[in-house]
Amino acid sequence: GWAWSGRGIAPSIPLLPLPEFLTPARVPGVSSADGLFVTDYFTRTPRKLSPFRSFASIELFHFHIPEDTVIAVWNLITFKEQGGTFGDQCPDRSITVYFRSGAPSVINPLHTHFPRDTAVPGSFALTLTWTLPNRTTGVFNVTSPLPGDWFLAAHLPKDEGKISVKGLYEECQYLFQPQLIVQRLVNIAVLYPGYTTEQSMAPHNRSCLYKVFVPSYTSRVQVEVLRCRGAEGCPLWLRMRAKAPPLHNSTAMDCREHAPCQLGLDLPFWQHWYYVLVEKHPGVPGTLSFQVNVQLTDCSRPSLARPPFLPSSASMNMPHSFGSAGGLALGDSPLPASPNGTNHPVPIPTASTASGRCWPVRPTLRNELDTFSVHFYIFFGPNVSVPPDRPAVFVINLLPVLDSGGVLNLELRLNVSSLCGENVTVFGCLNHEVPLTSGDNTSVTCETEFLAGFLLSVNTTVSLSRLRIPYPQTGSWYLSLRSLCATEHGFEACTNVTAEVYLRAYLSPCINDCGIYGQCKLLRTNNYLYAACECKAGWSGWGCTDNSEAFSYGFQLLSTLLLCLSNVMFVPPVAIAIRSHYLLEAAVYIFTMFFSTFYHACDQPGIVVFCIMEYDVLQFCDFLGSLMSVWVTVIAMARLQPLIKQASSGREHVLYLLGAMLLSMALQMDRHGLWNLLGPSLFALGIMAIAWTARTIRRRHCYPPTWKRWAFYLCPGALIAAAAVLLYAFVETEENYFYIHSIWHLLIAGSVGFLLPPRAKPSRRLGPLPRRKGCGYQLCVNEQEELGLVDPAVASINSICTS
């Protein structure tokens, strides 16, 4: 059967055919005659990938794999775009994809240092290479994947950090779209503890798959194959695995070499399914029949197994509904039947286990303060008494999906005064989904053959221990505290010494809030939230604690002074404008100098930062002042007042006000767009060109008419402005930003000083002329202003009035 789910595929991405290895005959574990295969399909919309700088720059994809999945295949599609079309000319850049079950991957492609006391969970990485000019595909398959949440993280390699102007050219975009195809089995036969299931395996079948639910407080799972008939010996393999069907490297037992054929696991995961695979050796003809029996040992009563009679699923703490070969739930029948045989209770022998007895688990109280800000309080805590003869066990429950995007923090602090002078060490084992309660009182490890955990220890020398787990897997985390006394021969059980430990457990968005050189950002992909650090001032690492490439304090101070003091170059244009009576232009230059200085003082990435206002206000005023400086300078160069006959000075001010309003609107829409700078500048240059052309046509002489004005002012000013624009658009990078942007300030301010036109002195008037009666007009031409002379004293030209 086929069950389609998830979002629709983008029209440009065709659905790939089902891979050949997804056919039921090729799936390991069980043949198609023993179960029904269902295929599910999931896809995500394509997203643009970014070069890696920190985890905040990656693209995260969230999938959910259902239970009883025998194979999962990710189809990874990547294609290029440039300007809305396929980017055939875009360079090939490698794409790295990370896979992890239960929580996002903790990646470190730049090989930076992690903060102290940080546990780094593992993940699988895959690098995609290009096979076609504009698209490529990759396949990643997992046999018998763990059910639940899976996360994919993808990014491009780190770039050179070039700062490009938005809209200057069409950038190459690399889009990534993952698709997931899963094939799962339905109606897997369920084994019931204490009952024997009879099974017949036909010649064309190679294996039989079962599952058994393990409730809480179970210390051992034991599966046994009995009464194997139909071949010499018992040519069967017995395999067992938690959460998913067994693999070739799962715990296995060869029944030909062991009689009776028993496979047991200590410290199984609580509240999970365990899958049992009975597989026939190759080349065995005929039909095999056998019996399968499962026994669960209750760790609260290690000498007894769980009772065989289970009237309802609640007595085993099972889910209320689950699939079985007969389609019945556990509570539907007191004696459930197998599809190929009958079940009957068997005697329950005394089960011995190396894990010994278990101890009561103390719950914690969950107090949610904010997103990824959760404190776990212990009843009658936070001080915990650890007796010498038994461990103290606590459980921390992390909610599915919601709590996996933060950092799990654990802190142990020993009260040395409670030791009474004894050399006591308190060990803490943090394990996922099952507590580690070893029967060996001198054991200090938190790992077994099938279980891995995190070890903490405190003593009189080191009384404080911390542990941080970024992106922890959700579910139950168990902390077991034990106190041991150090001797010459190692550790031994203490006598009559009860240690007191301060225990603190909490969730936080980032490690130490990313320190003073980082910012903790809350990110979202679809409906999944996660947090990550974004570092600055050359600092790097997961918690912004790697200072291998960090900026020194002297460099930070120097860069801040360069960016701020370079704005002093606006003082000469202000003086020139005031001297020439361009008071409005001088006010704009002062506004630009002030806000550019304090914007760059607030925009610094390090600790040399000074903000007089909110950052957004300073940025807006800096961008507005820069564009207004260009606008008023070019409008002043156009000299519109003398061109418009009988015009007052208010006509020119209308353009200033209109430019301020339009520039404010444009900056509110997009502050980094190319046309926000080019649009007003080109429009002002067009007005100036029209004004100069009109004067040239009327005067029949090039305007400005003097070669000195062109050679010593206009041409140098235009070249300086062009050099500033080229540096800003093509040379500026993150590494040279402090120097290039300071030069940009110097060049722009210098060009304004050259381009600002001189103000002509008012000429002497001869008095009003008698006006003729009738129609006529009076034209007054200020020849001194028309020539655009820098120094009006070089020539004595009077105003000429004609009627």
XYZ file of C-alpha atoms in Angstrom, residues 19 22 34 48 79 122 185 197 212 262 290 334 350 366 454 516 565 589 600 638-639 645 668:
23
model
C 14.534 3.144 -5.421
C 12.743 -0.424 -1.484
C 4.418 -11.949 6.924
C 18.483 29.110 -0.099
C 20.104 23.394 -7.903
C 27.808 12.874 17.270
C 5.788 -2.692 8.280
C 4.685 -18.057 20.886
C 7.884 -6.509 22.833
C 18.933 -17.325 25.057
C 10.151 -23.061 16.891
C -6.306 -12.443 28.271
C 14.412 -16.727 39.037
C 9.294 21.741 35.700
C 27.939 11.348 30.990
C 30.188 39.254 25.776
C 37.075 60.209 13.623
C 26.443 67.881 6.665
C 29.685 53.514 13.978
C 22.177 72.864 -10.261
C 21.550 76.514 -9.153
C 12.617 83.693 -13.460
C 12.096 52.436 5.478
